[in-house]
Short mmCIF file of C-alpha atoms in Angstrom, two decimals:
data_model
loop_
_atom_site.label_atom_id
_atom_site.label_comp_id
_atom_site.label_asym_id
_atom_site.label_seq_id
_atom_site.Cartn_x
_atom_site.Cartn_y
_atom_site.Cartn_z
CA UNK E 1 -15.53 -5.48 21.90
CA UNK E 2 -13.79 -8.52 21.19
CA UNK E 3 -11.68 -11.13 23.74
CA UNK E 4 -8.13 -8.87 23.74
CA UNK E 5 -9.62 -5.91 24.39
CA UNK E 6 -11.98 -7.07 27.27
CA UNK E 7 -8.95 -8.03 28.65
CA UNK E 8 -6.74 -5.60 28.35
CA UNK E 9 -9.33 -3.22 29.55
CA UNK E 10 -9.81 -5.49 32.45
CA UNK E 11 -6.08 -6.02 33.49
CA UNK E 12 -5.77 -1.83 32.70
CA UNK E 13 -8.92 -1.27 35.31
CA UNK E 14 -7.62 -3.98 37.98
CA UNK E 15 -4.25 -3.93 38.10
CA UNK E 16 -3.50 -0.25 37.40
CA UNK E 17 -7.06 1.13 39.31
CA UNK E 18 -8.01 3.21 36.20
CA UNK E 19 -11.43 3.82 36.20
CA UNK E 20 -13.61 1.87 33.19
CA UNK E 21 -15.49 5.07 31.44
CA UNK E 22 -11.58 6.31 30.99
CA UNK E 23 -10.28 3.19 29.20
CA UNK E 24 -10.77 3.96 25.53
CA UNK E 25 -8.53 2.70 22.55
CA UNK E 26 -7.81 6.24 21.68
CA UNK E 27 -6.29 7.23 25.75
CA UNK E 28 -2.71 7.32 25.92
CA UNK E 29 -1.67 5.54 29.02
CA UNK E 30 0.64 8.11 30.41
CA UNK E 31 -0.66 11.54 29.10
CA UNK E 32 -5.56 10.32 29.66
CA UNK E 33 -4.88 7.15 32.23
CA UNK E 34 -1.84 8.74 34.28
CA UNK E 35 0.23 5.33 34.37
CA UNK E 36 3.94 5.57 35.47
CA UNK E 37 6.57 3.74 33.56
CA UNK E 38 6.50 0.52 36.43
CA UNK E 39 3.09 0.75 36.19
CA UNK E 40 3.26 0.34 32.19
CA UNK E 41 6.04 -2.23 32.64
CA UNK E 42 3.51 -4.34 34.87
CA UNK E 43 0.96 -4.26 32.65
CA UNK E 44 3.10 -5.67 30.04
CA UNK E 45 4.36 -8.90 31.71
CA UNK E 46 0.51 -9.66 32.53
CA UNK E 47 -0.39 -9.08 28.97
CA UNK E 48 2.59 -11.09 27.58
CA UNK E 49 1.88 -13.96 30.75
CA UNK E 50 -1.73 -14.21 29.78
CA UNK E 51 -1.51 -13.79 25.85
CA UNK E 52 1.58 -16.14 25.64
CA UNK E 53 3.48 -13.48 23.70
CA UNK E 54 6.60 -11.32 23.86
CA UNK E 55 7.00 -7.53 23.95
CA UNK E 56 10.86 -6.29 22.62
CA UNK E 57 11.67 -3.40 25.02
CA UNK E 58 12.23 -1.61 21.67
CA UNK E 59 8.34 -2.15 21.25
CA UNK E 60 7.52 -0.39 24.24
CA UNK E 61 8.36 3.47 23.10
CA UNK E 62 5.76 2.26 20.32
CA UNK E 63 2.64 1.32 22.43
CA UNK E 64 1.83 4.86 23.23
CA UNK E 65 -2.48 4.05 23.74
CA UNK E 66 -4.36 1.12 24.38
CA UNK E 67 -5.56 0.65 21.04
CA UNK E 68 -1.86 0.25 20.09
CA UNK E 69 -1.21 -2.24 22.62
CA UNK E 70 -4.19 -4.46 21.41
CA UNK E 71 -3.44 -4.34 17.90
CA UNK E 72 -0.16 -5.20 18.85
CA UNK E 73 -1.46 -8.12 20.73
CA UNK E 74 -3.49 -9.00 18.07
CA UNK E 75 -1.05 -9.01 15.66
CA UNK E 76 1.49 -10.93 17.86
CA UNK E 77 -1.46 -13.64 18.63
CA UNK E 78 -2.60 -14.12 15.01
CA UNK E 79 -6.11 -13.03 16.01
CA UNK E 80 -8.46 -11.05 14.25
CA UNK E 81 -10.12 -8.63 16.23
CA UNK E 82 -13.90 -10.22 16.35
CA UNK E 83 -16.36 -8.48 18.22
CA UNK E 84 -17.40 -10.29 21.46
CA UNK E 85 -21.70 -9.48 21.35
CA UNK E 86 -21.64 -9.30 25.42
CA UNK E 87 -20.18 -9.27 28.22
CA UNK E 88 -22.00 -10.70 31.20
CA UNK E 89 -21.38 -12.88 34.90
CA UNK E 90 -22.85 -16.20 35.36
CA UNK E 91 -24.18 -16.86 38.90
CA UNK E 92 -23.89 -20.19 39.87
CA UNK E 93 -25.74 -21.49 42.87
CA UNK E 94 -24.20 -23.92 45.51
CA UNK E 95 -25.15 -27.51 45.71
CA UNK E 96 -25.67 -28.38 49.12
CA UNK E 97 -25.54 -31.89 50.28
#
């Protein structure tokens, strides 16, 4: 998976409560992930807020699955889709004085 799609899936599974083993590039978001149209709208001001892009409203009848939307975004970002090797957490440990 590369950077835009780790976050798209993230923002889908957060923000809309769409379970992870559902988010696939193939699901469309209103007929496999069951989002509404706000929901959809939502999802598209965090992706343009955190991708520094904008979505025409005449683009939105177009982004029918996820994998739409992130080629979209990749497309609008100049970003070629590179495959991020893994995903993990870093635990940090407190200082203490």
């Amino acid at each position: 998976m590369n950077d835009i799609t780790l976050k798209i899936y993230q923002f889908i599974e957060d923000k809309l409560g769409v379970e992870r083993s559902a988010i696939k590039n193939s699901a469309s978001f209103y007929n496999d992930l069951n989002v509404d149209s706000l929901d959809f709208c939502e999802l598209i001001v965090d992706v343009e807020k955190e991708f520094g892009i904008q979505i025409p409203d005449d683009t939105f009848d177009k982004l029918k699955t996820v994998g739409s939307l992130i080629n979209y975004v990749a497309k609008a970002t100049h970003t070629e889709l590179h495959k991020v090797t893994q995903m993990g957490t870093i635990d940090q440990e407190r200082l203490s004085a």
